Amino acid sequence: MKGQHVTITSEWTPREGERYVLGEGPRFVDGQPLIVDILSGRLIDSDSGRTLIQIDEPLGAVAPLTGRNGWIAAAGTGIALIDPDGVEWLAKPEVSADTPMRMNDGVADPMGRFWAGSMAYDNRPGAGSLYRVGVDRTVDRVLNDLTVPNGPAFSNDGSVMYLADSARGVIFRFDVDTTLGDLGPAVEWVRVEGGSPDGMCVDENDHLWSAVWGGSRIDRYAPDGTRTASVPVPVTQPTAVLITPDKRILVTSASFGFDQPQVDDGAVFVAETTVAAAPAARYGPSN
């Protein structure tokens, strides 16, 4: 694969060990690629397969905390801080929703805020929302009428946010006020064909990478929305993509929904590439 001078320089290698039901949320933290298995409530060191966190709620995504050990998590029906002392819920905004809900993907932005989406278990159209967690721990709903939000992902300076609504096949782009965290109007940036946009990341060149659920591929886009590359992966349901600082590319996948999953459905795949990306941003004030 070539595009904008980016090349995958090795074959995809599935990680040995467990095949996950809904592996997602890959993040590079303290030199290690971490993933979640959403429905089992686990945070996992992808290199070793070791479980770092186990909670009794679905675990959509995490970000490391600034200045202390622990995580902020999109989990269950809300947002929690998880550290060696236990779980502290900041808010459970979806606990009393009209239909059963869970949190899905989420990420910290370069300014230390955390953003996470929610979705209905039955994928009810428009039931989902996007929440912003300020560095002061306030939790605000900033978008509604979403169905299956994935991402968000941020440009390297934090001034642009990308958010996929997988059920609608659309990646939206928003300008971001980096001081206040306010979003500009939603722009339908990319409409994806042949699958649904899923988990995303941004590389050092501010190109967006997106897994394509049901499409057996990952796509790369320039900041103007031009697709510059499309990379086949050896599973039908890739769920998210991670570019690491040491120029590895990881793709998570799911065995969820198959009557008879294939041997590598739910695996984490690894290859080498010629582009890097920053480690995961941390949640919390920088000083």
XYZ file of N, CA and C in Angstrom:
861
model
N 0.854 -1.195 0.000
C 0.000 0.000 0.000
C 0.878 1.229 0.000
N 0.569 2.147 -0.932
C 1.287 3.405 -0.959
C 0.293 4.540 -1.097
N 0.608 5.633 -0.454
C -0.236 6.805 -0.552
C 0.354 7.899 0.299
N 0.648 9.040 -0.318
C 1.278 10.135 0.406
C 2.569 9.654 1.081
N 3.333 8.807 0.379
C 4.635 8.328 0.851
C 4.541 7.459 2.101
N 3.366 6.912 2.385
C 3.203 6.006 3.524
C 3.090 4.582 3.004
N 3.839 3.674 3.616
C 3.861 2.292 3.161
C 3.752 1.349 4.351
N 2.969 0.298 4.187
C 2.997 -0.825 5.123
C 4.143 -1.718 4.681
N 5.111 -1.915 5.563
C 6.364 -2.556 5.154
C 6.475 -4.010 5.590
N 5.400 -4.585 6.129
C 5.425 -6.001 6.501
C 4.026 -6.565 6.354
N 3.928 -7.881 6.409
C 2.628 -8.532 6.383
C 1.913 -8.361 7.732
N 0.590 -8.437 7.695
C -0.164 -8.427 8.940
C 0.120 -9.695 9.728
N 0.400 -9.553 11.010
C 0.621 -10.691 11.903
C -0.429 -10.670 13.000
N -1.258 -11.708 13.110
C -2.202 -11.748 14.229
C -1.480 -12.083 15.520
N -1.799 -11.347 16.584
C -1.223 -11.648 17.884
C -1.683 -13.024 18.349
N -0.757 -13.762 18.940
C -1.111 -15.046 19.524
C -1.976 -14.836 20.757
N -2.727 -15.845 21.105
C -3.518 -15.776 22.326
C -4.986 -15.549 22.056
N -5.629 -14.823 22.953
C -7.082 -14.693 22.971
C -7.623 -13.995 21.733
N -8.823 -14.419 21.333
C -9.596 -13.715 20.315
C -10.736 -13.004 21.041
N -10.808 -11.691 20.861
C -11.709 -10.867 21.672
C -13.092 -10.783 21.048
N -14.086 -10.606 21.912
C -15.460 -10.469 21.429
C -15.632 -9.144 20.703
N -15.189 -8.070 21.328
C -15.313 -6.735 20.740
C -14.081 -5.931 21.130
N -12.934 -6.325 20.551
C -11.687 -5.617 20.809
C -11.717 -4.245 20.144
N -11.408 -3.212 20.918
C -11.428 -1.843 20.378
C -10.481 -0.970 21.182
N -10.603 0.362 20.968
C -9.936 1.365 21.786
C -8.443 1.238 21.920
N -7.678 0.896 20.861
C -6.229 0.780 21.046
C -5.598 2.140 21.353
N -4.732 2.168 22.361
C -4.037 3.385 22.774
C -2.597 3.021 23.129
N -1.662 3.904 22.788
C -0.253 3.668 23.115
C 0.076 4.469 24.364
N 0.359 3.758 25.465
C 0.548 4.387 26.767
C 1.810 3.812 27.415
N 2.747 4.699 27.796
C 3.959 4.282 28.507
C 4.673 3.150 27.788
N 4.773 3.275 26.489
C 5.541 2.325 25.686
C 4.816 1.059 25.315
N 3.524 0.949 25.656
C 2.789 -0.276 25.386
C 1.489 0.024 24.647
N 1.116 -0.820 23.675
C -0.211 -0.702 23.063
C -1.247 -1.420 23.913
N -2.276 -0.695 24.313
C -3.344 -1.238 25.135
C -4.629 -1.284 24.330
N -5.515 -2.237 24.648
C -6.815 -2.326 23.996
C -7.871 -2.607 25.057
N -9.133 -2.432 24.688
C -10.227 -2.892 25.540
C -10.973 -4.013 24.822
N -11.544 -4.904 25.622
C -12.550 -5.837 25.126
C -13.852 -5.366 25.755
N -14.651 -4.634 24.969
C -15.713 -3.811 25.531
C -16.675 -4.607 26.400
N -17.215 -5.675 25.869
C -18.309 -6.350 26.558
C -17.845 -7.130 27.781
N -16.555 -7.466 27.851
C -16.045 -8.155 29.045
C -15.496 -7.182 30.081
N -15.470 -5.880 29.780
C -15.045 -4.884 30.752
C -13.569 -4.903 31.085
N -12.728 -5.259 30.105
C -11.303 -5.405 30.388
C -10.447 -4.423 29.601
N -9.386 -3.926 30.258
C -8.280 -3.220 29.610
C -7.104 -4.171 29.564
N -6.506 -4.322 28.373
C -5.535 -5.399 28.137
C -4.268 -4.836 27.529
N -3.109 -5.283 28.025
C -1.821 -5.010 27.393
C -1.731 -5.902 26.161
N -1.791 -5.297 24.984
C -1.854 -6.092 23.762
C -0.579 -6.886 23.513
N 0.571 -6.363 23.956
C 1.820 -7.091 23.728
C 1.872 -8.398 24.513
N 1.422 -8.361 25.757
C 1.528 -9.545 26.608
C 0.224 -10.315 26.756
N -0.903 -9.666 26.448
C -2.200 -10.280 26.687
C -2.672 -10.180 28.128
N -1.930 -9.458 28.963
C -2.260 -9.360 30.393
C -3.404 -8.379 30.616
N -4.361 -8.747 31.457
C -5.464 -7.866 31.823
C -4.996 -6.887 32.886
N -5.139 -5.574 32.606
C -4.726 -4.527 33.531
C -5.881 -4.042 34.387
N -7.084 -4.050 33.827
C -8.289 -3.624 34.534
C -9.388 -4.619 34.213
N -10.206 -4.924 35.193
C -11.422 -5.718 34.990
C -12.518 -5.062 35.804
N -13.589 -4.605 35.145
C -14.707 -4.017 35.858
C -15.988 -4.751 35.472
N -17.021 -4.562 36.273
C -18.294 -5.253 36.045
C -19.235 -4.425 35.184
N -18.689 -3.726 34.233
C -19.438 -2.900 33.293
C -18.754 -3.011 31.939
N -19.474 -2.791 30.841
C -18.783 -2.670 29.560
C -17.767 -1.523 29.631
N -16.606 -1.732 29.045
C -15.524 -0.742 29.067
C -15.254 -0.282 27.643
N -15.756 0.921 27.314
C -15.679 1.391 25.941
C -14.314 1.879 25.525
N -13.646 2.642 26.392
C -12.338 3.211 26.066
C -11.777 3.865 27.311
N -10.452 4.041 27.338
C -9.794 4.706 28.463
C -8.782 5.718 27.944
N -8.393 6.626 28.829
C -7.231 7.491 28.626
C -6.468 7.531 29.940
N -5.133 7.604 29.884
C -4.362 7.684 31.122
C -4.560 9.037 31.800
N -4.367 9.053 33.114
C -4.489 10.281 33.885
C -3.162 11.034 33.917
N -3.244 12.332 34.038
C -2.063 13.171 34.174
C -1.599 13.186 35.627
N -0.327 12.887 35.846
C 0.272 13.061 37.160
C -0.041 12.002 38.181
N -0.707 10.930 37.800
C -1.015 9.859 38.748
C -1.320 8.587 37.985
N -1.244 7.466 38.680
C -1.596 6.197 38.074
C -3.109 6.075 37.982
N -3.581 5.615 36.860
C -4.998 5.394 36.713
C -5.511 5.867 35.375
N -6.844 5.787 35.239
C -7.474 5.976 33.946
C -8.792 6.720 34.100
N -9.145 7.473 33.093
C -10.524 7.891 32.925
C -11.134 6.951 31.908
N -12.369 6.555 32.140
C -12.966 5.507 31.319
C -14.380 5.864 30.913
N -14.686 5.570 29.650
C -16.066 5.514 29.183
C -16.540 4.105 29.477
N -17.426 3.960 30.433
C -17.764 2.625 30.940
C -19.223 2.593 31.373
N -19.848 1.430 31.221
C -21.225 1.292 31.645
C -22.094 2.373 31.042
N -22.781 3.130 31.883
C -23.659 4.205 31.423
C -23.054 5.581 31.652
N -21.726 5.648 31.876
C -21.158 6.958 32.131
C -19.650 7.006 32.095
N -19.114 7.908 32.915
C -17.688 8.213 32.943
C -17.162 7.947 34.347
N -16.023 7.255 34.438
C -15.459 6.906 35.737
C -13.949 7.136 35.738
N -13.418 7.390 36.940
C -11.980 7.348 37.176
C -11.661 6.014 37.826
N -10.644 5.338 37.294
C -10.268 4.014 37.794
C -8.801 4.065 38.188
N -8.511 3.754 39.457
C -7.136 3.741 39.927
C -6.976 2.608 40.939
N -5.782 2.448 41.519
C -5.600 1.327 42.454
C -6.554 1.338 43.640
N -7.166 2.491 43.939
C -8.095 2.554 45.061
C -9.522 2.159 44.691
N -9.793 2.005 43.379
C -11.133 1.591 42.983
C -11.700 2.439 41.868
N -13.021 2.489 41.790
C -13.735 3.177 40.717
C -14.511 4.343 41.305
N -14.308 5.539 40.740
C -15.045 6.738 41.138
C -15.853 7.227 39.941
N -17.173 7.178 40.059
C -18.020 7.606 38.959
C -18.154 9.126 38.966
N -17.825 9.752 37.838
C -18.024 11.190 37.698
C -19.462 11.506 37.305
N -20.050 10.667 36.480
C -21.442 10.854 36.048
C -21.901 9.590 35.361
N -23.213 9.338 35.440
C -23.849 8.245 34.705
C -25.031 8.821 33.918
N -24.746 9.595 32.872
C -25.824 10.308 32.184
C -26.793 9.420 31.424
N -26.406 8.163 31.163
C -27.282 7.286 30.388
C -28.015 6.264 31.255
N -27.891 6.382 32.578
C -28.459 5.341 33.437
C -29.983 5.316 33.393
N -30.619 6.453 33.153
C -32.082 6.496 33.141
C -32.649 6.731 31.746
N -31.881 6.390 30.708
C -32.341 6.577 29.327
C -33.549 5.689 29.033
N -34.303 6.055 28.011
C -35.515 5.322 27.646
C -35.229 3.916 27.143
N -34.041 3.696 26.624
C -33.643 2.380 26.118
C -32.297 2.028 26.729
N -31.979 0.756 26.946
C -30.691 0.404 27.544
C -29.519 0.928 26.718
N -28.612 1.605 27.397
C -27.497 2.291 26.746
C -26.171 1.822 27.340
N -25.105 2.056 26.584
C -23.752 1.890 27.101
C -22.845 2.919 26.457
N -21.738 3.198 27.137
C -20.715 4.053 26.544
C -19.921 3.244 25.516
N -19.406 3.961 24.529
C -18.648 3.323 23.461
C -17.241 3.925 23.428
N -16.802 4.431 22.320
C -15.429 4.887 22.150
C -15.214 6.231 22.837
N -13.954 6.550 23.139
C -13.616 7.819 23.753
C -12.120 8.048 23.726
N -11.709 9.331 23.917
C -10.290 9.671 23.851
C -10.066 11.003 24.551
N -8.860 11.212 25.059
C -8.460 12.521 25.566
C -7.936 13.367 24.421
N -8.213 14.673 24.480
C -7.682 15.581 23.465
C -6.353 16.161 23.945
N -5.615 16.872 23.075
C -4.291 17.378 23.482
C -4.327 18.369 24.631
N -5.494 18.951 24.946
C -5.605 19.899 26.052
C -6.002 19.239 27.366
N -6.195 17.926 27.366
C -6.471 17.214 28.603
C -7.926 16.937 28.885
N -8.839 17.305 27.965
C -10.248 16.935 28.137
C -10.472 15.510 27.626
N -11.543 14.888 28.094
C -11.908 13.549 27.641
C -13.261 13.629 26.950
N -13.371 12.925 25.820
C -14.587 12.930 25.013
C -15.003 11.481 24.788
N -16.303 11.195 24.944
C -16.760 9.814 24.791
C -18.208 9.784 24.310
N -18.509 8.795 23.486
C -19.846 8.645 22.940
C -20.622 7.534 23.608
N -21.945 7.608 23.483
C -22.830 6.568 23.998
C -23.694 6.030 22.866
N -24.220 4.831 23.058
C -25.056 4.194 22.041
C -26.051 3.262 22.717
N -27.148 2.986 22.024
C -28.121 2.016 22.515
C -27.653 0.606 22.204
N -27.935 -0.314 23.101
C -27.584 -1.711 22.850
C -28.246 -2.233 21.574
N -29.444 -1.725 21.269
C -30.132 -2.188 20.060
C -29.870 -1.289 18.851
N -28.855 -0.404 18.969
C -28.489 0.509 17.877
C -29.649 1.418 17.473
N -30.489 1.784 18.420
C -31.630 2.645 18.103
C -31.139 3.951 17.466
N -31.674 4.299 16.296
C -31.219 5.516 15.615
C -31.415 6.759 16.478
N -30.353 7.568 16.570
C -30.423 8.843 17.255
C -30.400 8.798 18.759
N -30.237 7.603 19.365
C -30.274 7.500 20.829
C -28.956 7.917 21.480
N -27.879 7.957 20.720
C -26.564 8.205 21.287
C -26.213 9.674 21.408
N -25.181 9.925 22.199
C -24.703 11.285 22.452
C -23.186 11.292 22.506
N -22.607 12.501 22.480
C -21.182 12.694 22.734
C -21.052 13.559 23.977
N -20.195 13.115 24.909
C -19.956 13.821 26.158
C -18.530 14.353 26.205
N -18.396 15.522 26.818
C -17.082 16.133 27.052
C -16.856 16.222 28.554
N -15.697 15.734 29.002
C -15.334 15.807 30.415
C -14.228 16.844 30.548
N -14.523 17.952 31.228
C -13.522 18.982 31.434
C -12.451 18.544 32.411
N -11.348 19.274 32.425
C -10.268 18.929 33.354
C -10.702 19.147 34.798
N -11.815 19.877 34.996
C -12.376 20.060 36.340
C -13.389 18.978 36.706
N -13.498 17.935 35.851
C -14.343 16.761 36.059
C -15.818 17.007 35.737
N -16.158 18.145 35.205
C -17.541 18.359 34.778
C -17.815 17.549 33.523
N -19.010 16.978 33.439
C -19.411 16.138 32.312
C -20.583 16.824 31.612
N -20.412 17.143 30.331
C -21.446 17.832 29.562
C -21.767 17.065 28.287
N -23.066 16.970 27.972
C -23.474 16.431 26.678
C -23.305 17.544 25.645
N -22.495 17.274 24.612
C -22.225 18.310 23.615
C -22.852 18.004 22.257
N -23.217 16.747 22.005
C -23.905 16.360 20.783
C -24.931 15.290 21.118
N -26.060 15.320 20.431
C -27.017 14.233 20.537
C -27.419 13.784 19.142
N -28.449 12.929 19.057
C -28.939 12.410 17.784
C -27.870 11.606 17.039
N -27.000 10.923 17.787
C -26.034 10.009 17.203
C -26.552 8.588 17.360
N -26.052 7.679 16.541
C -26.489 6.281 16.646
C -25.368 5.403 17.172
N -24.258 5.282 16.460
C -23.096 4.532 16.957
C -21.873 5.424 16.803
N -21.625 6.327 17.763
C -20.456 7.206 17.643
C -19.164 6.442 17.892
N -18.201 6.656 17.017
C -16.863 6.095 17.175
C -15.841 7.200 16.971
N -14.654 7.019 17.568
C -13.760 8.114 17.792
C -14.183 8.719 19.138
N -14.001 10.022 19.285
C -13.444 10.934 18.307
C -11.928 10.796 18.187
N -11.402 11.492 17.188
C -9.958 11.628 17.017
C -9.672 13.100 16.761
N -8.511 13.567 17.216
C -8.173 14.982 17.148
C -6.914 15.214 16.322
N -6.896 16.350 15.607
C -5.670 16.791 14.970
C -4.597 16.990 16.041
N -3.360 17.044 15.626
C -2.271 17.080 16.596
C -2.280 18.333 17.459
N -2.839 19.430 16.954
C -2.929 20.641 17.767
C -4.269 20.766 18.488
N -5.159 19.790 18.305
C -6.437 19.784 18.991
C -7.488 20.697 18.415
N -7.227 21.339 17.286
C -8.166 22.316 16.738
C -9.228 21.701 15.834
N -9.101 20.418 15.539
C -10.075 19.715 14.695
C -10.424 18.393 15.366
N -11.717 18.083 15.400
C -12.188 16.794 15.907
C -12.902 16.057 14.782
N -12.602 14.762 14.661
C -13.299 13.876 13.738
C -14.141 12.910 14.567
N -15.372 12.682 14.130
C -16.271 11.773 14.834
C -17.035 10.960 13.802
N -16.958 9.638 13.905
C -17.725 8.763 13.010
C -19.063 8.428 13.652
N -20.108 8.432 12.844
C -21.358 7.778 13.243
C -21.450 6.544 12.357
N -21.032 5.415 12.930
C -20.833 4.205 12.131
C -22.114 3.761 11.442
N -23.234 3.842 12.134
C -24.500 3.373 11.573
C -24.914 4.189 10.357
N -24.501 5.439 10.305
C -24.843 6.304 9.179
C -23.779 6.315 8.092
N -22.633 5.688 8.359
C -21.578 5.619 7.354
C -20.890 6.933 7.102
N -20.846 7.811 8.111
C -20.336 9.165 7.932
C -19.250 9.463 8.963
N -18.203 10.163 8.533
C -17.240 10.784 9.437
C -17.489 12.287 9.391
N -17.756 12.875 10.556
C -17.974 14.316 10.670
C -16.680 15.000 11.106
N -16.569 16.261 10.707
C -15.437 17.099 11.106
C -15.978 18.322 11.846
N -15.303 18.686 12.939
C -15.690 19.854 13.734
C -14.452 20.704 14.006
N -14.572 22.009 13.880
C -13.565 22.898 14.438
C -13.760 22.929 15.949
N -12.643 23.048 16.687
C -12.681 23.024 18.143
C -12.029 24.291 18.684
N -12.705 24.953 19.596
C -12.094 26.041 20.362
C -11.202 25.383 21.412
N -9.896 25.452 21.213
C -8.997 24.686 22.069
C -8.971 25.214 23.503
N -9.354 26.475 23.704
C -9.382 27.027 25.064
C -10.619 26.578 25.820
N -11.782 26.659 25.184
C -13.046 26.377 25.860
C -13.552 24.954 25.628
N -13.095 24.309 24.560
C -13.605 22.988 24.217
C -14.918 23.016 23.470
N -15.334 24.183 23.003
C -16.580 24.281 22.246
C -16.377 23.798 20.818
N -17.427 23.190 20.248
C -17.385 22.665 18.897
C -18.061 23.615 17.924
N -17.475 23.750 16.732
C -18.151 24.432 15.648
C -19.193 23.524 15.021
N -19.843 23.985 13.960
C -20.878 23.181 13.307
C -20.321 21.872 12.749
N -21.169 20.834 12.734
C -20.795 19.548 12.146
C -20.705 19.668 10.633
N -19.630 19.148 10.068
C -19.452 19.091 8.621
C -19.382 17.620 8.221
N -20.236 17.196 7.290
C -20.145 15.827 6.779
C -18.894 15.747 5.916
N -17.835 15.214 6.498
C -16.498 15.274 5.916
C -16.255 14.142 4.918
N -16.646 12.923 5.300
C -16.467 11.741 4.444
C -17.688 10.853 4.588
N -18.197 10.362 3.486
C -19.211 9.301 3.504
C -18.539 8.023 3.024
N -18.579 6.999 3.860
C -17.818 5.769 3.619
C -18.703 4.751 2.905
N -18.165 4.146 1.852
C -18.862 3.100 1.101
C -18.215 1.755 1.403
N -19.000 0.682 1.267
C -18.460 -0.666 1.418
C -18.069 -1.020 2.833
N -18.820 -0.524 3.809
C -18.534 -0.779 5.207
C -18.839 0.449 6.034
N -18.591 0.365 7.331
C -18.914 1.448 8.258
C -17.648 1.977 8.920
N -17.468 3.297 8.997
C -16.296 3.840 9.686
C -16.357 3.514 11.164
N -15.234 3.082 11.702
C -15.191 2.662 13.105
C -14.074 3.425 13.807
N -13.287 2.763 14.663
C -12.279 3.442 15.458
C -11.211 4.107 14.614
N -10.713 5.275 15.107
C -9.860 6.133 14.295
C -8.650 6.613 15.091
N -7.639 7.091 14.358
C -6.511 7.795 14.962
C -5.938 8.756 13.934
N -5.106 9.681 14.407
C -4.462 10.669 13.549
C -2.958 10.476 13.638
N -2.282 10.466 12.492
C -0.834 10.258 12.491
C -0.083 11.594 12.577
N 1.250 11.508 12.523
C 2.083 12.692 12.706
C 1.895 13.726 11.593
N 1.344 13.303 10.458
C 1.094 14.211 9.343
C -0.337 14.733 9.320
N -1.051 14.535 10.420
C -2.450 14.963 10.547
C -3.359 14.292 9.528
N -3.000 13.080 9.097
C -3.892 12.255 8.303
C -4.686 11.351 9.242
N -5.958 11.186 8.933
C -6.849 10.364 9.740
C -6.883 8.944 9.203
N -6.749 7.972 10.111
C -6.912 6.556 9.788
C -8.198 6.058 10.408
N -8.959 5.250 9.661
C -10.220 4.701 10.166
C -10.325 3.236 9.799
N -10.662 2.405 10.799
C -11.062 1.032 10.499
C -12.429 1.059 9.822
N -12.668 0.094 8.947
C -13.950 0.016 8.242
C -14.597 -1.323 8.581
N -15.521 -1.267 9.544
C -16.265 -2.453 9.991
C -17.062 -3.007 8.817
N -16.944 -4.310 8.590
C -17.636 -4.943 7.475
C -16.951 -4.755 6.146
N -15.850 -4.023 6.116
C -15.166 -3.711 4.860
C -13.810 -4.348 4.697
N -13.318 -5.060 5.717
C -12.024 -5.760 5.649
C -10.891 -4.828 5.241
N -10.922 -3.577 5.783
C -9.867 -2.640 5.392
C -9.767 -1.516 6.419
N -8.670 -0.756 6.305
C -8.531 0.526 6.980
C -8.249 1.578 5.917
N -8.774 2.779 6.134
C -8.614 3.873 5.180
C -7.824 5.001 5.821
N -7.108 5.751 4.978
C -6.353 6.924 5.427
C -6.798 8.133 4.608
N -7.014 9.261 5.314
C -7.516 10.474 4.671
C -6.602 11.652 4.964
N -6.396 12.480 3.955
C -5.709 13.746 4.134
C -6.634 14.723 4.856
N -6.087 15.821 5.387
C -6.934 16.789 6.105
C -8.058 17.383 5.269
N -7.946 17.338 3.937
C -9.031 17.868 3.102
C -10.105 16.820 2.801
N -9.979 15.609 3.377
C -10.974 14.561 3.181
C -10.694 13.634 2.026
N -9.598 13.849 1.303
C -9.222 12.957 0.213
C -8.702 11.636 0.773
N -9.231 10.531 0.297
C -8.716 9.230 0.738
C -7.402 8.970 0.020
N -6.329 8.843 0.799
C -5.001 8.674 0.224
C -4.524 7.234 0.230
N -5.206 6.370 0.968
C -4.818 4.958 1.003
C -5.975 4.135 1.525
N -6.020 2.878 1.097
C -6.978 1.902 1.594
C -6.229 0.582 1.716
N -6.150 0.047 2.918
C -5.293 -1.098 3.222
C -6.146 -2.300 3.587
N -6.088 -3.401 2.832
C -6.841 -4.601 3.221
C -6.320 -5.186 4.532
N -7.226 -5.714 5.334
C -6.869 -6.469 6.537
C -7.579 -7.813 6.470
N -7.016 -8.852 7.115
C -7.508 -10.215 6.891
C -8.691 -10.633 7.760
N -9.541 -9.687 8.155
C -10.774 -9.997 8.874
C -11.879 -9.087 8.359
N -13.115 -9.527 8.522
C -14.255 -8.757 8.028
C -14.561 -7.551 8.902
N -14.338 -7.682 10.223
C -14.779 -6.663 11.166
C -13.614 -6.004 11.903
N -12.737 -5.263 11.193
C -11.773 -4.446 11.922
C -12.516 -3.354 12.680
N -12.097 -3.094 13.906
C -12.836 -2.172 14.761
C -12.122 -0.855 15.032
N -10.797 -0.846 15.005
C -10.061 0.382 15.304
C -8.629 0.224 14.826
N -7.963 1.364 14.642
C -6.588 1.365 14.161
C -5.752 2.271 15.052
N -4.516 1.869 15.284
C -3.563 2.625 16.097
C -2.239 2.701 15.355
N -1.697 3.907 15.237
C -0.328 4.111 14.768
C 0.514 4.442 15.988
N 1.649 3.786 16.165
C 2.460 3.970 17.360
C 3.646 4.889 17.075
N 4.268 5.437 18.132
C 5.457 6.271 17.923
C 6.613 5.524 17.292
N 6.661 4.185 17.462
C 7.742 3.406 16.869
C 7.354 2.797 15.522
N 6.354 3.390 14.878
C 5.977 3.066 13.495
C 5.467 1.635 13.342
N 4.663 1.228 14.315
C 3.853 0.025 14.144
C 2.421 0.460 13.889
N 1.677 -0.395 13.227
C 0.249 -0.169 13.030
C -0.484 -1.376 13.590
N -1.434 -1.112 14.499
C -2.230 -2.165 15.122
C -3.681 -1.989 14.700
N -4.331 -3.107 14.438
C -5.757 -3.104 14.112
C -6.440 -4.108 15.026
N -7.460 -3.653 15.755
C -8.283 -4.547 16.564
C -9.451 -5.051 15.727
N -10.062 -6.146 16.187
C -11.183 -6.712 15.439
C -12.151 -7.381 16.404
N -13.283 -7.832 15.859
C -14.357 -8.390 16.686
C -14.792 -9.747 16.163
N -15.130 -10.630 17.109
C -15.803 -11.877 16.752
C -17.297 -11.777 17.009
N -17.740 -10.654 17.552
C -19.136 -10.410 17.877
C -20.011 -10.494 16.629
N -21.140 -11.183 16.744
C -22.121 -11.202 15.666
C -21.989 -12.345 14.686
N -20.906 -13.100 14.766
C -20.733 -14.240 13.871
C -21.286 -15.511 14.514
N -22.041 -16.291 13.751
C -22.456 -17.602 14.240
C -21.263 -18.537 14.375
N -20.341 -18.432 13.409
C -19.141 -19.259 13.419
C -17.942 -18.379 13.075
N -17.356 -17.719 14.089
C -16.198 -16.863 13.811
C -15.054 -17.646 13.190
N -14.321 -16.975 12.296
C -13.118 -17.570 11.734
C -11.991 -17.482 12.753
N -10.895 -18.174 12.480
C -9.847 -18.347 13.479
C -9.263 -17.023 13.946
N -9.224 -15.998 13.082
C -8.612 -14.732 13.470
C -9.609 -13.614 13.735
N -10.900 -13.892 13.659
C -11.876 -12.878 14.059
C -11.694 -12.580 15.546
N -11.580 -11.312 15.889
C -11.309 -10.926 17.267
C -9.840 -10.795 17.596
N -8.955 -11.034 16.624
C -7.519 -10.907 16.856
C -7.077 -9.448 16.773
N -5.901 -9.179 17.337
C -5.193 -7.921 17.133
C -4.112 -8.180 16.086
N -4.102 -7.363 15.047
C -3.136 -7.522 13.951
C -2.094 -6.417 14.033
N -0.854 -6.771 13.685
C 0.257 -5.837 13.768
C 1.044 -5.878 12.472
N 1.471 -4.700 12.020
C 2.391 -4.596 10.889
C 3.308 -3.411 11.153
N 4.286 -3.252 10.288
C 5.189 -2.104 10.372
C 4.830 -1.115 9.278
N 5.043 0.169 9.572
C 4.708 1.207 8.621
C 5.794 2.282 8.628
N 5.663 3.277 7.766
C 6.672 4.324 7.649
C 6.231 5.630 8.284
N 5.123 5.622 8.979
C 4.624 6.831 9.618
C 4.443 6.559 11.108
N 4.567 7.591 11.923
C 4.430 7.470 13.370
C 3.255 8.326 13.842
N 2.935 8.206 15.113
C 1.926 9.049 15.751
C 2.320 9.228 17.210
N 1.760 10.241 17.834
C 2.055 10.528 19.230
C 1.415 9.485 20.139
N 1.945 9.306 21.358
C 1.270 8.450 22.339
C -0.101 9.020 22.694
N -0.898 8.235 23.402
C -2.215 8.679 23.822
C -2.126 9.927 24.683
N -2.991 10.895 24.421
C -3.081 12.073 25.272
C -3.631 11.676 26.641
N -3.296 12.461 27.668
C -3.707 12.164 29.026
C -4.840 13.098 29.466
N -5.682 12.586 30.338
C -6.775 13.381 30.885
C -6.323 14.114 32.138
N -6.681 15.392 32.219
C -6.445 16.169 33.424
C -5.615 17.390 33.157
N -5.579 18.314 34.140
C -4.796 19.552 33.955
C -3.320 19.251 33.841
N -2.638 20.050 33.047
C -1.210 19.827 32.797
C -0.327 20.365 33.915
N -0.916 21.138 34.839
C -0.105 21.648 35.957
C -0.949 21.718 37.228
